[in-house]
Tab-separated table of C-alpha atoms and ligand atoms in Angstrom:
chain	number	residue	atom	x	y	z
A	281	UNK	CA	-49.980	-66.994	45.625
A	282	UNK	CA	-51.019	-63.472	44.868
A	283	UNK	CA	-50.135	-60.894	42.306
A	284	UNK	CA	-46.518	-60.103	43.097
A	285	UNK	CA	-45.725	-59.136	39.585
A	286	UNK	CA	-46.787	-55.546	39.474
A	287	UNK	CA	-49.235	-53.803	37.195
A	288	UNK	CA	-47.204	-53.862	33.959
A	289	UNK	CA	-48.382	-55.741	30.960
A	290	UNK	CA	-46.752	-59.147	30.589
A	291	UNK	CA	-47.541	-61.505	27.718
A	292	UNK	CA	-47.022	-65.222	28.075
A	293	UNK	CA	-46.081	-67.105	24.940
A	294	UNK	CA	-46.185	-70.879	24.979
A	295	UNK	CA	-44.151	-72.240	22.095
A	296	UNK	CA	-45.445	-75.742	21.396
A	297	UNK	CA	-48.873	-74.813	22.768
A	298	UNK	CA	-50.725	-77.772	21.288
A	299	UNK	CA	-48.278	-80.373	22.659
A	300	UNK	CA	-48.502	-82.726	25.589
A	301	UNK	CA	-46.708	-80.578	28.176
A	302	UNK	CA	-48.783	-77.550	27.324
A	303	UNK	CA	-52.079	-79.439	27.553
A	304	UNK	CA	-51.292	-81.505	30.643
A	305	UNK	CA	-49.411	-78.931	32.689
A	306	UNK	CA	-49.023	-75.405	31.344
A	307	UNK	CA	-52.557	-74.448	30.295
A	308	UNK	CA	-54.090	-75.929	33.491
A	309	UNK	CA	-51.421	-74.177	35.581
A	310	UNK	CA	-52.118	-70.829	33.917
A	311	UNK	CA	-55.850	-71.313	34.463
A	312	UNK	CA	-55.303	-72.033	38.177
A	313	UNK	CA	-53.069	-68.964	38.490
A	314	UNK	CA	-55.845	-66.952	36.886
A	315	UNK	CA	-58.334	-68.274	39.454
A	316	UNK	CA	-55.969	-67.149	42.194
A	317	UNK	CA	-55.555	-63.749	40.626
A	318	UNK	CA	-51.856	-64.514	40.287
A	319	UNK	CA	-51.388	-63.737	36.603
A	320	UNK	CA	-50.017	-60.385	35.490
A	321	UNK	CA	-52.872	-57.866	35.597
A	322	UNK	CA	-52.718	-57.277	31.851
A	323	UNK	CA	-51.386	-59.428	29.039
A	324	UNK	CA	-52.201	-62.096	26.494
A	325	UNK	CA	-51.552	-65.814	26.759
A	326	UNK	CA	-50.438	-66.669	23.275
A	327	UNK	CA	-50.215	-70.222	22.037
A	328	UNK	CA	-47.616	-70.660	19.302
A	329	UNK	CA	-47.440	-73.916	17.366
A	330	UNK	CA	-47.387	-75.499	13.938
A	331	UNK	CA	-51.055	-76.600	13.839
A	332	UNK	CA	-53.319	-74.475	11.696
A	333	UNK	CA	-55.645	-73.221	14.444
A	334	UNK	CA	-57.407	-69.908	15.015
A	335	UNK	CA	-58.063	-68.252	18.382
A	336	UNK	CA	-61.399	-70.024	18.885
A	337	UNK	CA	-59.965	-73.440	18.120
A	338	UNK	CA	-57.091	-72.804	20.505
A	339	UNK	CA	-59.541	-71.770	23.237
A	340	UNK	CA	-61.460	-75.015	22.681
A	341	UNK	CA	-58.214	-77.010	22.955
A	342	UNK	CA	-57.326	-75.156	26.156
A	343	UNK	CA	-60.806	-75.764	27.636
A	344	UNK	CA	-60.494	-79.488	26.926
A	345	UNK	CA	-57.040	-79.521	28.535
A	346	UNK	CA	-58.302	-77.740	31.645
A	347	UNK	CA	-61.313	-80.088	31.923
A	348	UNK	CA	-59.046	-83.095	31.763
A	349	UNK	CA	-55.992	-82.026	33.724
A	350	UNK	CA	-56.671	-79.045	35.984
A	351	UNK	CA	-56.648	-79.592	39.751
A	352	UNK	CA	-59.650	-77.259	39.986
A	353	UNK	CA	-62.639	-77.922	37.738
A	354	UNK	CA	-63.442	-75.544	34.903
A	355	UNK	CA	-65.814	-72.862	36.137
A	356	UNK	CA	-67.835	-71.519	33.183
A	357	UNK	CA	-67.901	-67.946	34.415
A	358	UNK	CA	-64.232	-67.748	35.321
A	359	UNK	CA	-63.358	-69.503	32.099
A	360	UNK	CA	-64.780	-66.656	30.001
A	361	UNK	CA	-62.363	-64.199	31.610
A	362	UNK	CA	-59.396	-66.537	31.193
A	363	UNK	CA	-60.305	-67.494	27.623
A	364	UNK	CA	-60.516	-63.846	26.589
A	365	UNK	CA	-56.752	-63.660	27.184
A	366	UNK	CA	-55.984	-66.653	24.976
A	367	UNK	CA	-54.808	-66.065	21.458
A	368	UNK	CA	-53.082	-68.251	18.882
A	369	UNK	CA	-50.185	-67.658	16.527
A	370	UNK	CA	-49.318	-70.111	13.778
A	371	UNK	CA	-45.651	-70.947	13.571
A	372	UNK	CA	-45.775	-70.376	9.820
A	373	UNK	CA	-46.473	-66.672	10.524
A	374	UNK	CA	-43.249	-66.618	12.552
A	375	UNK	CA	-42.148	-64.851	15.708
A	376	UNK	CA	-42.111	-61.556	13.850
A	377	UNK	CA	-45.926	-61.586	13.842
A	378	UNK	CA	-45.782	-62.054	17.594
A	379	UNK	CA	-43.773	-58.920	17.944
A	380	UNK	CA	-46.682	-56.855	16.624
A	381	UNK	CA	-49.214	-58.541	18.868
A	382	UNK	CA	-47.217	-58.707	22.097
A	383	UNK	CA	-45.134	-55.590	21.824
A	384	UNK	CA	-45.794	-53.590	24.964
A	385	UNK	CA	-44.524	-54.533	28.386
A	386	UNK	CA	-42.499	-57.684	28.993
A	387	UNK	CA	-42.818	-61.237	27.727
A	388	UNK	CA	-42.394	-64.711	29.101
A	389	UNK	CA	-41.535	-67.200	26.372
A	390	UNK	CA	-41.931	-70.850	27.340
A	391	UNK	CA	-40.219	-73.437	25.134
A	392	UNK	CA	-42.532	-76.435	25.484
A	393	UNK	CA	-41.053	-78.133	22.430
A	394	UNK	CA	-38.762	-81.117	21.792
A	395	UNK	CA	-35.210	-80.411	22.990
A	396	UNK	CA	-33.876	-80.870	19.451
A	397	UNK	CA	-35.776	-77.704	18.475
A	398	UNK	CA	-34.509	-75.470	21.330
A	399	UNK	CA	-31.457	-73.993	19.596
A	400	UNK	CA	-33.166	-73.158	16.274
A	401	UNK	CA	-36.153	-71.629	18.081
A	402	UNK	CA	-33.960	-69.451	20.285
A	403	UNK	CA	-32.189	-68.152	17.180
A	404	UNK	CA	-35.552	-67.359	15.529
A	405	UNK	CA	-36.665	-65.479	18.616
A	406	UNK	CA	-33.462	-63.455	18.473
A	407	UNK	CA	-33.818	-62.747	14.759
A	408	UNK	CA	-37.370	-61.531	15.288
A	409	UNK	CA	-36.011	-58.982	17.773
A	410	UNK	CA	-38.027	-60.460	20.647
A	411	UNK	CA	-35.223	-61.092	23.119
A	412	UNK	CA	-35.239	-57.639	24.675
A	413	UNK	CA	-37.826	-57.504	27.427
A	414	UNK	CA	-38.370	-61.272	27.366
A	415	UNK	CA	-37.646	-64.043	29.825
A	416	UNK	CA	-37.001	-67.477	28.384
A	417	UNK	CA	-38.244	-70.627	30.080
A	418	UNK	CA	-36.550	-73.804	28.888
A	419	UNK	CA	-37.789	-77.300	29.696
A	420	UNK	CA	-35.512	-80.207	30.462
A	421	UNK	CA	-33.621	-82.153	29.252
A	422	UNK	CA	-31.121	-79.363	28.811
A	423	UNK	CA	-28.735	-80.980	26.335
A	424	UNK	CA	-27.960	-84.648	25.907
A	425	UNK	CA	-24.611	-84.584	27.687
A	426	UNK	CA	-22.114	-82.054	28.991
A	427	UNK	CA	-20.919	-80.944	25.598
A	428	UNK	CA	-24.357	-80.483	24.026
A	429	UNK	CA	-25.613	-78.590	27.087
A	430	UNK	CA	-22.651	-76.207	26.730
A	431	UNK	CA	-23.393	-75.769	23.032
A	432	UNK	CA	-27.033	-75.021	23.817
A	433	UNK	CA	-25.945	-72.450	26.367
A	434	UNK	CA	-23.701	-70.801	23.786
A	435	UNK	CA	-26.682	-70.414	21.463
A	436	UNK	CA	-28.927	-69.122	24.250
A	437	UNK	CA	-26.305	-66.707	25.529
A	438	UNK	CA	-25.900	-65.391	21.981
A	439	UNK	CA	-29.477	-64.117	22.246
A	440	UNK	CA	-30.326	-63.812	25.953
A	441	UNK	CA	-28.429	-62.736	29.010
A	442	UNK	CA	-28.187	-65.496	31.683
A	443	UNK	CA	-30.416	-63.389	33.955
A	444	UNK	CA	-33.221	-63.770	31.375
A	445	UNK	CA	-32.967	-67.575	31.257
A	446	UNK	CA	-35.122	-69.775	33.494
A	447	UNK	CA	-34.235	-73.473	33.111
A	448	UNK	CA	-36.969	-75.666	34.481
A	449	UNK	CA	-36.703	-78.773	36.592
A	450	UNK	CA	-40.284	-79.120	37.740
A	451	UNK	CA	-39.268	-81.052	40.884
A	452	UNK	CA	-37.973	-77.771	42.292
A	453	UNK	CA	-41.523	-76.394	42.083
A	454	UNK	CA	-42.922	-79.140	44.313
A	455	UNK	CA	-43.855	-77.961	47.818
A	456	UNK	CA	-42.276	-80.996	49.427
A	457	UNK	CA	-38.981	-80.421	47.634
A	458	UNK	CA	-38.956	-76.781	48.710
A	459	UNK	CA	-39.629	-77.933	52.242
A	460	UNK	CA	-36.304	-79.820	52.328
A	461	UNK	CA	-34.423	-76.572	52.924
A	462	UNK	CA	-36.911	-75.347	55.504
A	463	UNK	CA	-36.739	-78.683	57.284
A	464	UNK	CA	-32.937	-78.686	57.320
A	465	UNK	CA	-32.261	-75.052	58.115
A	466	UNK	CA	-35.413	-73.920	59.902
A	467	UNK	CA	-34.978	-76.489	62.688
A	468	UNK	CA	-31.904	-76.419	64.868
A	469	UNK	CA	-31.810	-80.122	65.738
A	470	UNK	CA	-31.138	-81.625	62.332
A	471	UNK	CA	-28.049	-79.723	61.232
A	472	UNK	CA	-26.047	-81.202	64.123
A	473	UNK	CA	-26.604	-84.763	62.943
A	474	UNK	CA	-26.599	-84.037	59.213
A	475	UNK	CA	-23.115	-85.361	58.492
A	476	UNK	CA	-20.792	-88.363	58.335
A	477	UNK	CA	-20.596	-88.667	62.142
A	478	UNK	CA	-24.267	-89.592	62.462
A	479	UNK	CA	-25.422	-90.764	59.056
A	480	UNK	CA	-24.615	-94.191	57.656
A	481	UNK	CA	-25.954	-93.556	54.171
A	482	UNK	CA	-28.672	-91.742	52.226
A	483	UNK	CA	-31.020	-93.133	49.587
A	484	UNK	CA	-33.175	-91.368	47.073
A	485	UNK	CA	-35.848	-93.137	45.036
A	486	UNK	CA	-38.001	-91.801	42.215
A	487	UNK	CA	-40.247	-94.736	41.303
A	488	UNK	CA	-43.097	-94.606	38.813
A	489	UNK	CA	-45.661	-97.304	38.164
A	490	UNK	CA	-46.333	-95.774	34.749
A	491	UNK	CA	-44.448	-96.888	31.671
A	492	UNK	CA	-43.410	-94.479	28.954
A	493	UNK	CA	-46.971	-93.365	28.122
A	494	UNK	CA	-46.693	-93.246	24.340
A	495	UNK	CA	-43.443	-91.255	24.449
A	496	UNK	CA	-41.356	-94.029	22.847
A	497	UNK	CA	-39.502	-91.745	20.443
A	498	UNK	CA	-38.514	-89.304	23.177
A	499	UNK	CA	-37.633	-92.011	25.663
A	500	UNK	CA	-35.489	-94.026	23.265
A	501	UNK	CA	-33.113	-91.069	23.034
A	502	UNK	CA	-33.299	-90.164	26.682
A	503	UNK	CA	-33.550	-93.109	29.093
A	504	UNK	CA	-33.839	-93.006	32.864
A	505	UNK	CA	-30.344	-91.629	33.508
A	506	UNK	CA	-30.961	-88.512	31.447
A	507	UNK	CA	-34.710	-88.193	31.970
A	508	UNK	CA	-34.803	-88.364	35.770
A	509	UNK	CA	-31.448	-89.065	37.359
A	510	UNK	CA	-29.302	-86.303	35.906
A	511	UNK	CA	-32.058	-83.780	36.528
A	512	UNK	CA	-34.712	-84.415	39.196
A	513	UNK	CA	-32.686	-86.803	41.365
A	514	UNK	CA	-29.488	-84.747	41.400
A	515	UNK	CA	-31.484	-81.599	42.133
A	516	UNK	CA	-33.186	-83.182	45.139
A	517	UNK	CA	-29.833	-84.619	46.230
A	518	UNK	CA	-28.214	-81.189	46.084
A	519	UNK	CA	-30.883	-79.810	48.442
A	520	UNK	CA	-30.422	-82.731	50.817
A	521	UNK	CA	-26.643	-82.517	50.908
A	522	UNK	CA	-25.686	-78.856	50.280
A	523	UNK	CA	-24.059	-76.604	52.851
A	524	UNK	CA	-26.194	-73.929	54.549
A	525	UNK	CA	-26.540	-70.936	52.209
A	526	UNK	CA	-25.434	-67.528	53.517
A	527	UNK	CA	-28.916	-66.151	52.775
A	528	UNK	CA	-32.287	-67.516	51.725
A	529	UNK	CA	-32.187	-66.083	48.242
A	530	UNK	CA	-31.740	-67.285	44.674
A	531	UNK	CA	-28.074	-66.469	44.357
A	532	UNK	CA	-26.937	-67.934	47.685
A	533	UNK	CA	-28.960	-71.136	47.353
A	534	UNK	CA	-27.964	-71.691	43.755
A	535	UNK	CA	-24.300	-71.103	44.665
A	536	UNK	CA	-24.417	-73.847	47.308
A	537	UNK	CA	-26.266	-76.273	45.049
A	538	UNK	CA	-23.752	-75.762	42.255
A	539	UNK	CA	-20.904	-76.177	44.735
A	540	UNK	CA	-22.350	-79.439	46.062
A	541	UNK	CA	-22.616	-80.881	42.571
A	542	UNK	CA	-18.943	-80.112	41.937
A	543	UNK	CA	-18.043	-82.087	45.100
A	544	UNK	CA	-19.634	-85.277	43.787
A	545	UNK	CA	-16.989	-87.727	42.666
A	546	UNK	CA	-17.744	-88.538	38.994
A	547	UNK	CA	-19.658	-91.806	38.904
A	548	UNK	CA	-17.888	-94.771	37.282
A	549	UNK	CA	-19.642	-97.520	35.285
A	550	UNK	CA	-19.204	-100.015	38.174
A	551	UNK	CA	-21.282	-97.723	40.416
A	552	UNK	CA	-24.245	-97.931	38.064
A	553	UNK	CA	-26.951	-100.465	37.368
A	554	UNK	CA	-29.104	-99.989	34.286
A	555	UNK	CA	-32.300	-101.948	33.763
A	556	UNK	CA	-35.104	-102.310	31.241
A	557	UNK	CA	-38.573	-103.598	32.071
A	558	UNK	CA	-40.020	-106.699	30.509
A	559	UNK	CA	-43.731	-107.602	30.494
A	560	UNK	CA	-45.299	-108.036	33.929
A	561	UNK	CA	-48.130	-106.847	36.139
A	562	UNK	CA	-48.525	-103.422	37.749
A	563	UNK	CA	-51.521	-102.586	39.952
A	564	UNK	CA	-53.011	-105.979	39.074
A	565	UNK	CA	-52.908	-105.205	35.337
A	566	UNK	CA	-50.754	-106.940	32.705
A	567	UNK	CA	-48.438	-104.509	30.946
A	568	UNK	CA	-46.142	-104.999	27.952
A	569	UNK	CA	-42.359	-104.913	28.108
A	570	UNK	CA	-40.465	-101.774	27.101
A	571	UNK	CA	-39.350	-103.241	23.782
A	572	UNK	CA	-42.992	-103.891	22.862
A	573	UNK	CA	-43.999	-100.230	23.401
A	574	UNK	CA	-44.794	-98.042	20.407
A	575	UNK	CA	-41.792	-96.181	19.007
A	576	UNK	CA	-39.284	-98.468	20.757
A	577	UNK	CA	-36.760	-100.550	18.827
A	578	UNK	CA	-37.253	-104.326	19.347
A	579	UNK	CA	-33.583	-104.588	20.353
A	580	UNK	CA	-33.460	-101.300	22.273
A	581	UNK	CA	-30.765	-100.929	24.915
A	582	UNK	CA	-32.287	-97.798	26.512
A	583	UNK	CA	-32.579	-98.027	30.294
A	584	UNK	CA	-35.931	-97.571	32.044
A	585	UNK	CA	-34.262	-98.073	35.429
A	586	UNK	CA	-31.025	-96.714	36.830
A	587	UNK	CA	-29.407	-97.073	40.239
A	588	UNK	CA	-26.248	-95.256	41.246
A	589	UNK	CA	-23.839	-95.256	44.146
A	590	UNK	CA	-21.999	-92.020	44.629
A	591	UNK	CA	-19.769	-90.197	47.071
A	592	UNK	CA	-19.478	-86.544	47.930
A	593	UNK	CA	-15.890	-85.519	48.529
A	594	UNK	CA	-16.238	-82.866	51.194
A	595	UNK	CA	-15.808	-82.724	54.979
A	596	UNK	CA	-19.466	-83.252	55.726
A	597	UNK	CA	-19.991	-86.359	53.622
A	598	UNK	CA	-16.595	-88.036	53.155
A	599	UNK	CA	-17.128	-91.819	53.093
A	600	UNK	CA	-20.958	-91.682	53.243
A	601	UNK	CA	-22.474	-93.543	50.299
A	602	UNK	CA	-25.483	-92.072	48.517
A	603	UNK	CA	-27.680	-94.512	46.644
A	604	UNK	CA	-29.959	-93.099	43.976
A	605	UNK	CA	-32.459	-94.963	41.858
A	606	UNK	CA	-35.259	-94.317	39.459
A	607	UNK	CA	-37.421	-96.555	37.341
A	608	UNK	CA	-40.556	-96.913	35.278
A	609	UNK	CA	-43.030	-99.741	35.897
A	610	UNK	CA	-42.061	-100.125	39.541
A	611	UNK	CA	-44.623	-101.608	41.965
A	612	UNK	CA	-45.914	-98.144	42.926
A	613	UNK	CA	-45.347	-94.447	42.459
A	614	UNK	CA	-43.199	-92.932	45.158
A	615	UNK	CA	-40.511	-90.295	45.433
A	616	UNK	CA	-38.701	-90.448	48.724
A	617	UNK	CA	-35.480	-89.844	50.563
A	618	UNK	CA	-34.275	-92.191	53.300
A	619	UNK	CA	-31.638	-90.831	55.654
A	620	UNK	CA	-30.341	-93.859	57.532
A	621	UNK	CA	-28.464	-93.121	60.755
A	622	UNK	CA	-25.621	-95.080	62.260
A	623	UNK	CA	-26.455	-97.790	64.750
A	624	UNK	CA	-26.304	-97.000	68.452
A	625	UNK	CA	-22.742	-97.733	69.672
A	626	UNK	CA	-23.645	-100.415	72.257
A	627	UNK	CA	-26.207	-103.059	71.517
A	628	UNK	CA	-27.976	-103.760	74.801
A	629	UNK	CA	-30.565	-105.970	73.207
A	630	UNK	CA	-28.420	-108.786	71.917
A	631	UNK	CA	-31.177	-111.368	72.021
A	632	UNK	CA	-33.514	-109.256	69.881
A	633	UNK	CA	-34.020	-110.389	66.272
A	634	UNK	CA	-32.049	-108.108	64.008
A	635	UNK	CA	-35.078	-106.830	62.073
A	636	UNK	CA	-36.378	-105.268	65.280
A	637	UNK	CA	-33.160	-103.341	65.771
A	638	UNK	CA	-33.570	-101.246	62.674
A	639	UNK	CA	-31.397	-98.117	62.653
A	640	UNK	CA	-33.044	-94.721	63.054
A	641	UNK	CA	-34.325	-93.586	59.703
A	642	UNK	CA	-35.701	-90.296	58.539
A	643	UNK	CA	-37.983	-90.692	55.564
A	644	UNK	CA	-38.868	-87.645	53.507
A	645	UNK	CA	-41.789	-88.680	51.327
A	646	UNK	CA	-42.024	-86.220	48.467
A	647	UNK	CA	-44.972	-87.758	46.626
A	648	UNK	CA	-47.652	-89.028	46.465
A	649	UNK	CA	-48.051	-89.347	50.264
A	650	UNK	CA	-46.422	-86.106	51.317
A	651	UNK	CA	-45.035	-86.885	54.756
A	652	UNK	CA	-41.934	-86.869	56.922
A	653	UNK	CA	-41.440	-89.909	59.147
A	654	UNK	CA	-38.852	-90.723	61.745
A	655	UNK	CA	-38.336	-94.336	62.669
A	656	UNK	CA	-36.960	-95.204	66.076
A	657	UNK	CA	-36.932	-98.108	68.507
A	658	UNK	CA	-39.436	-98.337	71.379
A	659	UNK	CA	-40.018	-100.766	74.209
A	660	UNK	CA	-42.969	-103.071	73.733
A	661	UNK	CA	-45.115	-102.818	76.933
A	662	UNK	CA	-44.620	-105.815	79.216
A	663	UNK	CA	-42.334	-107.341	81.810
A	664	UNK	CA	-39.769	-108.472	79.193
A	665	UNK	CA	-37.477	-105.952	77.503
A	666	UNK	CA	-38.677	-106.309	73.978
A	667	UNK	CA	-38.224	-103.642	71.337
A	668	UNK	CA	-39.923	-102.742	68.071
A	669	UNK	CA	-39.357	-100.020	65.464
A	670	UNK	CA	-42.071	-97.324	65.577
A	671	UNK	CA	-42.807	-94.137	63.618
A	672	UNK	CA	-43.303	-90.458	64.355
A	673	UNK	CA	-44.835	-88.698	61.436
A	674	UNK	CA	-45.896	-85.384	59.966
A	675	UNK	CA	-48.341	-85.320	57.067
A	676	UNK	CA	-48.878	-82.230	54.942
A	677	UNK	CA	-52.531	-83.059	54.487
A	678	UNK	CA	-53.254	-83.511	58.194
A	679	UNK	CA	-51.289	-80.460	59.295
A	680	UNK	CA	-52.135	-77.933	56.620
A	681	UNK	CA	-55.453	-79.253	55.290
A	682	UNK	CA	-54.775	-77.831	51.900
A	683	UNK	CA	-53.942	-79.164	48.518
A	684	UNK	CA	-50.469	-78.004	47.409
A	685	UNK	CA	-50.303	-76.089	44.144
A	686	UNK	CA	-48.978	-77.913	41.107
A	687	UNK	CA	-45.233	-77.451	40.578
A	688	UNK	CA	-45.826	-75.696	37.251
A	689	UNK	CA	-48.074	-73.086	38.874
A	690	UNK	CA	-45.332	-72.089	41.252
A	691	UNK	CA	-42.662	-72.085	38.553
A	692	UNK	CA	-44.693	-70.040	36.076
A	693	UNK	CA	-45.552	-67.589	38.802
A	694	UNK	CA	-41.928	-67.180	39.906
A	695	UNK	CA	-40.750	-66.752	36.315
A	696	UNK	CA	-43.371	-64.042	35.749
A	697	UNK	CA	-41.998	-62.272	38.791
A	698	UNK	CA	-38.388	-62.759	37.696
A	699	UNK	CA	-37.570	-64.797	40.818
A	700	UNK	CA	-34.766	-67.224	39.862
A	701	UNK	CA	-34.436	-69.337	43.047
A	702	UNK	CA	-36.291	-72.414	41.771
A	703	UNK	CA	-34.619	-72.464	38.365
A	704	UNK	CA	-31.371	-74.040	37.235
A	705	UNK	CA	-28.368	-71.923	36.569
A	706	UNK	CA	-26.074	-72.902	33.685
A	707	UNK	CA	-23.266	-74.058	36.021
A	708	UNK	CA	-25.597	-76.389	37.941
A	709	UNK	CA	-26.758	-78.080	34.762
A	710	UNK	CA	-23.194	-78.572	33.564
A	711	UNK	CA	-22.078	-79.881	36.946
A	712	UNK	CA	-24.932	-82.389	36.939
A	713	UNK	CA	-23.923	-83.667	33.499
A	714	UNK	CA	-20.345	-83.925	34.721
A	715	UNK	CA	-21.420	-86.314	37.494
A	716	UNK	CA	-22.685	-88.940	35.049
A	717	UNK	CA	-20.424	-88.150	32.097
A	718	UNK	CA	-18.231	-91.248	32.524
A	719	UNK	CA	-21.321	-93.455	32.654
A	720	UNK	CA	-22.804	-91.994	29.478
A	721	UNK	CA	-19.568	-92.824	27.645
A	722	UNK	CA	-19.372	-96.433	28.906
A	723	UNK	CA	-22.846	-97.540	29.802
A	724	UNK	CA	-23.128	-100.977	31.396
A	725	UNK	CA	-25.778	-103.160	29.716
A	726	UNK	CA	-29.453	-102.629	30.591
A	727	UNK	CA	-30.472	-105.711	32.615
A	728	UNK	CA	-34.030	-107.010	32.298
A	729	UNK	CA	-36.449	-106.652	35.215
A	730	UNK	CA	-40.073	-107.659	35.307
A	731	UNK	CA	-42.600	-104.810	35.266
A	732	UNK	CA	-44.040	-104.482	38.771
A	733	UNK	CA	-40.752	-105.198	40.566
A	734	UNK	CA	-38.145	-102.860	42.099
A	735	UNK	CA	-35.611	-103.341	39.294
A	736	UNK	CA	-32.881	-105.862	38.443
A	737	UNK	CA	-31.214	-107.933	41.190
A	738	UNK	CA	-27.968	-106.109	40.500
A	739	UNK	CA	-29.509	-103.042	42.211
A	740	UNK	CA	-29.859	-105.075	45.413
A	741	UNK	CA	-26.219	-106.110	45.089
A	742	UNK	CA	-25.160	-102.494	44.510
A	743	UNK	CA	-26.499	-101.412	47.887
A	744	UNK	CA	-25.718	-104.643	49.844
A	745	UNK	CA	-25.366	-105.283	52.735
A	746	UNK	CA	-27.727	-102.335	53.120
A	747	UNK	CA	-31.285	-102.558	51.858
A	748	UNK	CA	-33.383	-100.301	49.654
A	749	UNK	CA	-36.344	-98.429	51.101
A	750	UNK	CA	-38.886	-99.232	49.802
A	751	UNK	CA	-38.213	-102.735	48.501
B	221	LIG	C1	-40.604	-85.812	33.696
B	221	LIG	C2	-40.113	-87.028	32.941
B	221	LIG	O1	-39.587	-84.849	33.774
B	221	LIG	O2	-40.994	-86.204	35.009
B	221	LIG	C3	-41.168	-88.113	32.909
B	221	LIG	O3	-39.769	-86.651	31.618
B	221	LIG	C4	-41.661	-88.417	34.305
B	221	LIG	O4	-40.650	-89.288	32.307
B	221	LIG	C5	-42.052	-87.152	35.047
B	221	LIG	O5	-42.775	-89.283	34.206
B	221	LIG	C6	-42.354	-87.435	36.506
B	221	LIG	O6	-42.849	-86.276	37.098
B	221	LIG	P1	-43.747	-86.371	38.413
B	221	LIG	O7	-43.969	-84.943	38.790
B	221	LIG	O8	-44.998	-87.094	38.014
B	221	LIG	O9	-42.958	-87.139	39.421
């Protein structure tokens, strides 16, 4: 990344600057952008929060965050330059005080605060007269359901124009997610088979081995369906399944993504499995059950796992099932897409055990092992005709020998430059809520599954006779 943003002054204001997201992701991302000379040439980075800090204390907090979470280590010399841009504003002094300090040029205002505070904060920003010349970055979850996301949009649109609003889904900032479009539309061979004629079904898994990491209060109100499925999973799905855009730009791509989401048949409760982890072992370590975590009700019914079967009602995908799942405390961390092709029409190898006749499968591994694999059948050398599944693979690390930037670096950079492609438009967010609306109204019970497993048995039944990858 380089400085695409021009020479004008641009101030970056992180609202909620002492919180978890700011420390883990935003401050390290801004530091790495600084190292790459990819921040606006002039401008302050202002932390805004309730804690009673001064500039020096905020710089110390930022240094600690960078030491702990940055992908590049803190370099003392570079740090001085970065730290000189950091300043702190106490929420009790209000946004009006910000107006005096960050008044020339444009502003990027990042809401890194609990979703319940979004609406009130946006109003305060408007009242302080800061909306003009600002871009607003809003973290997920955007609303709690369709209606609340519309209400939030009404508040935001009362202060900002839609073109000033950058809704974040950090999965869209991941290199491997961006590569989905390049893979599909930059290569002529895939588009021809990317449809119901060739594909049996598609799976998408976002599995985490982590639990809720001390975020009990947040998670109790959110759950896996809202936290990951409605956002990250449906965004990746829309890139996998959308029609080719007419151009490779923000408007055209976002039009097709929004369109795809409207073609998804609303999911019914019988197409959903919800689960909740009980105590078990992950990575050889005993871990408590969800209900024993801090901030979680002992009789909580919040899901930490969700699996969904859905259909896309358009010509390309009619009748092709899509299976989506996400869960905490799974055996390992992996985000991957499995595109499973139809079986060859004639089975020549009738005597071969069925597990050797696996269908062709394209595996897009988004993280942590960034790869694309294609599984096909090959003849085992020898006089007999024996077959085995084998793999062709591409690995980002082997091919490009570089460490991809963190998603938040890319997203902050694009927002500074006013490039909307990787951000969610209001219609996309609403369409995504619409997909799971019926499920949110009539949630099936959350079935127990042991930590360190791939979820409740009902998830296996949901996909049967097909099988989950991985399992
Ligand atoms: C966040 C969720 O949006 O994504 C977290 O709120 C989750 O619960 C995280 O752990 C996963 O992100 P990543 O980039 O580690 O896959």
